[in-house]
Amino acid sequence: MNKENNSCCTKNNNPVQEAQNGSPLYTLQVYTENIAGVLNQITAVFTRRQINIESLNVSPSSIKGVHKYTITAYSDEETIKKVVKQIEKKIDVVKAHYYLNSELFLVEVALFKISTQKMMADAEMSRAIRHANARITEVNDTFCIVVCEGTTDHILNLFHDLNKTPDSILQFTRSGRIAVTRHCQEEVSRFLHERGESM
């Protein structure tokens, strides 16, 4: 595996903005049964404590019948502990955990729609794309599509570099974070094994 090409996806030395107003960024992973209405139950816990959710991603986990919610939020550890405990009280929640960036392998994906005319006129934009290990997936006379994978900071650095050319970015969107822990298995696997259950 090419270490250089994958460094943006796994390097945690300087990943996301580590703190906001003194509060660190936490990533919560919530494992639930695949039942309608669970998302409302989870987000209600954050709303009651007036905690803003920075990003949210929902997907099936590696365990059949179990979905995983990956949520990021700035807060203090004591509050995040309380949030996790309140989430775990929900009847459809199997288990919840919280992590700092250093405890995870994490990545986000961003799509840039860039003016072809602007990029052709400014060589620095092409250099910024190459430097970010991003790739151009479509080009026509009007626009080109650039895909960038990495941490939030990695993606936003590319955004700022491209945005130095006025009116060059026509559209921009960024996915929620996806993450796996540094443990060999899903945290919930051990929990279910200890309970002697399988989903």
CSV table of N, CA, C and O in Angstrom, one decimal, residues 39-121:
chain,number,residue,atom,x,y,z
A,39,LEU,N,-33.3,7.8,15.1
A,39,LEU,CA,-32.6,9.0,14.9
A,39,LEU,C,-33.2,10.2,15.7
A,39,LEU,O,-32.5,10.9,16.3
A,40,ASN,N,-34.5,10.3,15.7
A,40,ASN,CA,-35.1,11.4,16.5
A,40,ASN,C,-34.8,11.2,18.0
A,40,ASN,O,-34.6,12.2,18.7
A,41,GLN,N,-34.8,10.0,18.5
A,41,GLN,CA,-34.5,9.7,19.9
A,41,GLN,C,-33.1,10.2,20.2
A,41,GLN,O,-32.9,10.8,21.3
A,42,ILE,N,-32.2,9.9,19.3
A,42,ILE,CA,-30.8,10.2,19.6
A,42,ILE,C,-30.6,11.7,19.5
A,42,ILE,O,-30.0,12.3,20.4
A,43,THR,N,-31.1,12.4,18.5
A,43,THR,CA,-30.8,13.8,18.3
A,43,THR,C,-31.5,14.6,19.4
A,43,THR,O,-31.1,15.7,19.8
A,44,ALA,N,-32.6,14.1,20.0
A,44,ALA,CA,-33.3,14.8,21.0
A,44,ALA,C,-32.5,14.9,22.3
A,44,ALA,O,-32.6,15.9,23.0
A,45,VAL,N,-31.6,14.0,22.5
A,45,VAL,CA,-30.7,14.1,23.7
A,45,VAL,C,-29.7,15.2,23.5
A,45,VAL,O,-29.5,16.0,24.5
A,46,PHE,N,-29.2,15.5,22.3
A,46,PHE,CA,-28.3,16.6,22.1
A,46,PHE,C,-29.1,17.9,22.2
A,46,PHE,O,-28.6,18.9,22.7
A,47,THR,N,-30.3,17.9,21.6
A,47,THR,CA,-31.1,19.1,21.7
A,47,THR,C,-31.4,19.6,23.1
A,47,THR,O,-31.3,20.8,23.4
A,48,ARG,N,-31.8,18.6,24.0
A,48,ARG,CA,-32.1,19.0,25.4
A,48,ARG,C,-30.9,19.6,26.1
A,48,ARG,O,-31.1,20.4,27.0
A,49,ARG,N,-29.7,19.2,25.7
A,49,ARG,CA,-28.5,19.7,26.3
A,49,ARG,C,-27.9,20.9,25.5
A,49,ARG,O,-26.8,21.4,25.8
A,50,GLN,N,-28.6,21.3,24.5
A,50,GLN,CA,-28.2,22.4,23.6
A,50,GLN,C,-26.8,22.2,23.1
A,50,GLN,O,-25.9,23.1,23.0
A,51,ILE,N,-26.5,21.0,22.6
A,51,ILE,CA,-25.2,20.6,22.0
A,51,ILE,C,-25.5,20.5,20.5
A,51,ILE,O,-26.4,19.8,20.0
A,52,ASN,N,-24.7,21.3,19.7
A,52,ASN,CA,-24.8,21.2,18.3
A,52,ASN,C,-24.1,20.0,17.7
A,52,ASN,O,-22.9,19.8,18.0
A,53,ILE,N,-24.8,19.3,16.9
A,53,ILE,CA,-24.2,18.2,16.1
A,53,ILE,C,-23.4,18.7,14.9
A,53,ILE,O,-24.0,19.4,14.1
A,54,GLU,N,-22.1,18.4,14.9
A,54,GLU,CA,-21.3,18.9,13.8
A,54,GLU,C,-21.5,18.1,12.5
A,54,GLU,O,-21.5,18.6,11.4
A,55,SER,N,-21.5,16.8,12.7
A,55,SER,CA,-21.7,15.9,11.5
A,55,SER,C,-22.4,14.6,12.0
A,55,SER,O,-22.3,14.3,13.2
A,56,LEU,N,-23.1,14.0,11.1
A,56,LEU,CA,-23.8,12.8,11.4
A,56,LEU,C,-23.8,11.8,10.2
A,56,LEU,O,-24.1,12.2,9.1
A,57,ASN,N,-23.5,10.6,10.4
A,57,ASN,CA,-23.5,9.6,9.4
A,57,ASN,C,-24.1,8.3,9.9
A,57,ASN,O,-23.8,7.9,11.1
A,58,VAL,N,-25.0,7.7,9.1
A,58,VAL,CA,-25.7,6.5,9.5
A,58,VAL,C,-25.4,5.4,8.5
A,58,VAL,O,-25.6,5.7,7.3
A,59,SER,N,-25.1,4.2,9.0
A,59,SER,CA,-24.8,3.1,8.0
A,59,SER,C,-25.0,1.8,8.8
A,59,SER,O,-24.9,1.7,10.0
A,60,PRO,N,-25.2,0.7,8.0
A,60,PRO,CA,-25.2,-0.6,8.7
A,60,PRO,C,-23.8,-0.9,9.3
A,60,PRO,O,-22.8,-0.4,8.7
A,61,SER,N,-23.7,-1.6,10.4
A,61,SER,CA,-22.4,-1.9,10.9
A,61,SER,C,-22.0,-3.3,10.4
A,61,SER,O,-22.6,-3.9,9.5
A,62,SER,N,-20.9,-3.8,10.9
A,62,SER,CA,-20.4,-5.1,10.5
A,62,SER,C,-21.2,-6.3,11.1
A,62,SER,O,-21.0,-7.4,10.8
A,63,ILE,N,-22.2,-5.9,12.0
A,63,ILE,CA,-23.0,-6.9,12.7
A,63,ILE,C,-24.4,-6.9,12.0
A,63,ILE,O,-25.0,-5.8,12.0
A,64,LYS,N,-24.9,-8.0,11.6
A,64,LYS,CA,-26.2,-8.1,11.0
A,64,LYS,C,-27.3,-7.6,11.9
A,64,LYS,O,-27.4,-7.9,13.1
A,65,GLY,N,-28.1,-6.7,11.4
A,65,GLY,CA,-29.2,-6.1,12.2
A,65,GLY,C,-28.9,-5.0,13.0
A,65,GLY,O,-29.8,-4.4,13.7
A,66,VAL,N,-27.6,-4.5,13.0
A,66,VAL,CA,-27.2,-3.4,13.9
A,66,VAL,C,-26.7,-2.3,13.0
A,66,VAL,O,-25.9,-2.5,12.1
A,67,HIS,N,-27.3,-1.1,13.2
A,67,HIS,CA,-26.9,0.1,12.5
A,67,HIS,C,-25.9,1.0,13.4
A,67,HIS,O,-26.0,0.9,14.6
A,68,LYS,N,-25.1,1.7,12.7
A,68,LYS,CA,-24.1,2.5,13.5
A,68,LYS,C,-24.3,4.0,13.1
A,68,LYS,O,-24.3,4.4,11.9
A,69,TYR,N,-24.5,4.8,14.1
A,69,TYR,CA,-24.5,6.3,14.0
A,69,TYR,C,-23.2,6.9,14.4
A,69,TYR,O,-22.8,6.6,15.5
A,70,THR,N,-22.6,7.6,13.5
A,70,THR,CA,-21.3,8.3,13.9
A,70,THR,C,-21.6,9.8,13.9
A,70,THR,O,-22.0,10.4,12.9
A,71,ILE,N,-21.5,10.3,15.1
A,71,ILE,CA,-21.9,11.7,15.4
A,71,ILE,C,-20.7,12.5,16.0
A,71,ILE,O,-20.0,11.9,16.9
A,72,THR,N,-20.4,13.7,15.5
A,72,THR,CA,-19.4,14.5,16.1
A,72,THR,C,-20.0,15.8,16.8
A,72,THR,O,-21.0,16.3,16.3
A,73,ALA,N,-19.4,16.2,17.9
A,73,ALA,CA,-19.9,17.3,18.6
A,73,ALA,C,-18.8,17.9,19.5
A,73,ALA,O,-18.0,17.1,20.0
A,74,TYR,N,-18.8,19.2,19.7
A,74,TYR,CA,-17.9,19.8,20.6
A,74,TYR,C,-18.5,19.9,22.0
A,74,TYR,O,-19.7,20.4,22.1
A,75,SER,N,-17.8,19.4,23.0
A,75,SER,CA,-18.4,19.5,24.3
A,75,SER,C,-17.3,19.2,25.3
A,75,SER,O,-16.1,18.9,24.9
A,76,ASP,N,-17.6,19.2,26.6
A,76,ASP,CA,-16.6,18.7,27.6
A,76,ASP,C,-16.9,17.3,27.9
A,76,ASP,O,-18.0,16.7,27.6
A,77,GLU,N,-15.9,16.6,28.5
A,77,GLU,CA,-16.1,15.1,28.7
A,77,GLU,C,-17.2,14.7,29.6
A,77,GLU,O,-17.9,13.8,29.4
A,78,GLU,N,-17.4,15.5,30.7
A,78,GLU,CA,-18.5,15.2,31.6
A,78,GLU,C,-19.8,15.2,30.9
A,78,GLU,O,-20.7,14.4,31.1
A,79,THR,N,-20.0,16.2,30.1
A,79,THR,CA,-21.3,16.3,29.4
A,79,THR,C,-21.5,15.2,28.4
A,79,THR,O,-22.6,14.6,28.3
A,80,ILE,N,-20.4,14.9,27.7
A,80,ILE,CA,-20.5,13.8,26.7
A,80,ILE,C,-20.8,12.5,27.4
A,80,ILE,O,-21.6,11.7,26.8
A,81,LYS,N,-20.2,12.3,28.5
A,81,LYS,CA,-20.5,11.0,29.3
A,81,LYS,C,-22.0,10.9,29.6
A,81,LYS,O,-22.6,9.9,29.5
A,82,LYS,N,-22.6,12.1,30.0
A,82,LYS,CA,-24.0,12.1,30.3
A,82,LYS,C,-24.9,11.9,29.1
A,82,LYS,O,-25.9,11.2,29.1
A,83,VAL,N,-24.4,12.4,27.9
A,83,VAL,CA,-25.1,12.2,26.7
A,83,VAL,C,-25.1,10.8,26.3
A,83,VAL,O,-26.2,10.2,25.9
A,84,VAL,N,-24.0,10.1,26.4
A,84,VAL,CA,-23.9,8.7,26.1
A,84,VAL,C,-24.8,7.9,26.9
A,84,VAL,O,-25.5,7.0,26.5
A,85,LYS,N,-24.8,8.2,28.2
A,85,LYS,CA,-25.6,7.4,29.2
A,85,LYS,C,-27.1,7.6,28.8
A,85,LYS,O,-27.9,6.6,28.9
A,86,GLN,N,-27.5,8.8,28.5
A,86,GLN,CA,-28.9,9.1,28.2
A,86,GLN,C,-29.3,8.4,26.9
A,86,GLN,O,-30.4,7.8,26.7
A,87,ILE,N,-28.4,8.3,25.9
A,87,ILE,CA,-28.6,7.6,24.6
A,87,ILE,C,-28.8,6.2,24.9
A,87,ILE,O,-29.7,5.5,24.3
A,88,GLU,N,-28.0,5.6,25.7
A,88,GLU,CA,-28.0,4.2,26.0
A,88,GLU,C,-29.3,3.7,26.7
A,88,GLU,O,-29.7,2.6,26.7
A,89,LYS,N,-30.0,4.7,27.3
A,89,LYS,CA,-31.3,4.4,28.0
A,89,LYS,C,-32.4,4.2,27.0
A,89,LYS,O,-33.5,3.6,27.3
A,90,LYS,N,-32.2,4.6,25.7
A,90,LYS,CA,-33.2,4.4,24.7
A,90,LYS,C,-33.4,3.0,24.4
A,90,LYS,O,-32.4,2.2,24.2
A,91,ILE,N,-34.6,2.5,24.3
A,91,ILE,CA,-34.9,1.1,24.2
A,91,ILE,C,-34.3,0.4,23.0
A,91,ILE,O,-34.0,-0.8,23.0
A,92,ASP,N,-34.2,1.2,21.9
A,92,ASP,CA,-33.7,0.6,20.6
A,92,ASP,C,-32.2,0.7,20.5
A,92,ASP,O,-31.6,0.3,19.4
A,93,VAL,N,-31.5,1.3,21.4
A,93,VAL,CA,-30.1,1.5,21.4
A,93,VAL,C,-29.4,0.3,22.0
A,93,VAL,O,-29.7,-0.1,23.2
A,94,VAL,N,-28.4,-0.3,21.3
A,94,VAL,CA,-27.7,-1.4,21.8
A,94,VAL,C,-26.5,-1.0,22.7
A,94,VAL,O,-26.4,-1.4,23.8
A,95,LYS,N,-25.7,0.0,22.2
A,95,LYS,CA,-24.5,0.4,22.9
A,95,LYS,C,-24.1,1.8,22.3
A,95,LYS,O,-24.3,2.0,21.1
A,96,ALA,N,-23.4,2.6,23.1
A,96,ALA,CA,-22.9,3.9,22.7
A,96,ALA,C,-21.5,4.1,23.3
A,96,ALA,O,-21.3,3.7,24.4
A,97,HIS,N,-20.6,4.7,22.6
A,97,HIS,CA,-19.3,5.0,23.0
A,97,HIS,C,-18.9,6.4,22.5
A,97,HIS,O,-19.5,7.0,21.6
A,98,TYR,N,-17.9,7.1,23.2
A,98,TYR,CA,-17.4,8.3,22.7
A,98,TYR,C,-15.9,8.2,22.6
A,98,TYR,O,-15.2,7.5,23.3
A,99,TYR,N,-15.3,9.0,21.7
A,99,TYR,CA,-13.9,8.9,21.4
A,99,TYR,C,-13.3,10.3,21.1
A,99,TYR,O,-14.1,11.2,20.6
A,100,LEU,N,-12.0,10.4,21.3
A,100,LEU,CA,-11.3,11.6,20.7
A,100,LEU,C,-10.7,11.2,19.4
A,100,LEU,O,-10.7,10.0,19.0
A,101,ASN,N,-10.2,12.1,18.6
A,101,ASN,CA,-9.7,11.9,17.2
A,101,ASN,C,-8.6,10.8,17.3
A,101,ASN,O,-8.5,10.0,16.4
A,102,SER,N,-7.7,10.9,18.3
A,102,SER,CA,-6.5,10.1,18.3
A,102,SER,C,-6.9,8.6,18.5
A,102,SER,O,-6.1,7.7,18.3
A,103,GLU,N,-8.2,8.3,18.9
A,103,GLU,CA,-8.6,6.9,19.1
A,103,GLU,C,-9.2,6.3,17.9
A,103,GLU,O,-9.7,5.2,18.0
A,104,LEU,N,-9.2,7.0,16.8
A,104,LEU,CA,-10.0,6.5,15.6
A,104,LEU,C,-9.2,6.6,14.3
A,104,LEU,O,-8.2,7.4,14.2
A,105,PHE,N,-9.5,5.8,13.4
A,105,PHE,CA,-9.1,6.0,12.0
A,105,PHE,C,-10.4,6.7,11.3
A,105,PHE,O,-11.5,6.1,11.4
A,106,LEU,N,-10.2,7.9,10.8
A,106,LEU,CA,-11.4,8.6,10.3
A,106,LEU,C,-11.1,9.2,8.9
A,106,LEU,O,-10.0,9.4,8.5
A,107,VAL,N,-12.3,9.5,8.3
A,107,VAL,CA,-12.2,10.1,6.9
A,107,VAL,C,-13.5,10.7,6.6
A,107,VAL,O,-14.6,10.3,7.1
A,108,GLU,N,-13.4,11.8,5.8
A,108,GLU,CA,-14.6,12.4,5.2
A,108,GLU,C,-14.4,12.5,3.7
A,108,GLU,O,-13.2,12.4,3.2
A,109,VAL,N,-15.4,12.7,2.9
A,109,VAL,CA,-15.3,12.9,1.5
A,109,VAL,C,-16.0,14.2,1.1
A,109,VAL,O,-17.0,14.6,1.6
A,110,ALA,N,-15.4,14.9,0.2
A,110,ALA,CA,-15.9,16.2,-0.3
A,110,ALA,C,-16.0,16.2,-1.8
A,110,ALA,O,-15.1,15.6,-2.5
A,111,LEU,N,-17.0,16.9,-2.4
A,111,LEU,CA,-17.1,17.1,-3.8
A,111,LEU,C,-17.0,18.6,-4.1
A,111,LEU,O,-17.7,19.4,-3.4
A,112,PHE,N,-16.2,19.0,-5.0
A,112,PHE,CA,-16.0,20.3,-5.5
A,112,PHE,C,-16.5,20.4,-6.9
A,112,PHE,O,-16.0,19.6,-7.8
A,113,LYS,N,-17.3,21.3,-7.3
A,113,LYS,CA,-17.6,21.7,-8.7
A,113,LYS,C,-16.9,23.0,-8.9
A,113,LYS,O,-17.2,24.0,-8.4
A,114,ILE,N,-15.9,22.9,-9.9
A,114,ILE,CA,-15.1,24.1,-10.1
A,114,ILE,C,-15.2,24.6,-11.5
A,114,ILE,O,-15.3,23.8,-12.4
A,115,SER,N,-15.2,25.9,-11.7
A,115,SER,CA,-15.2,26.5,-13.0
A,115,SER,C,-14.0,26.0,-13.8
A,115,SER,O,-12.8,26.2,-13.4
A,116,THR,N,-14.2,25.4,-15.0
A,116,THR,CA,-13.2,25.0,-15.8
A,116,THR,C,-12.4,26.1,-16.3
A,116,THR,O,-11.1,26.1,-16.4
A,117,GLN,N,-13.0,27.2,-16.7
A,117,GLN,CA,-12.3,28.4,-17.2
A,117,GLN,C,-11.4,29.0,-16.1
A,117,GLN,O,-10.2,29.3,-16.4
A,118,LYS,N,-11.8,29.0,-14.9
A,118,LYS,CA,-11.0,29.5,-13.8
A,118,LYS,C,-9.8,28.6,-13.6
A,118,LYS,O,-8.7,29.1,-13.4
A,119,MET,N,-10.0,27.3,-13.6
A,119,MET,CA,-8.9,26.4,-13.3
A,119,MET,C,-7.9,26.4,-14.5
A,119,MET,O,-6.7,26.3,-14.2
A,120,MET,N,-8.3,26.5,-15.7
A,120,MET,CA,-7.4,26.6,-16.8
A,120,MET,C,-6.6,27.8,-16.8
A,120,MET,O,-5.4,27.9,-17.2
A,121,ALA,N,-7.1,28.9,-16.2
A,121,ALA,CA,-6.4,30.2,-16.1
A,121,ALA,C,-5.5,30.3,-14.9
A,121,ALA,O,-4.6,31.2,-14.9
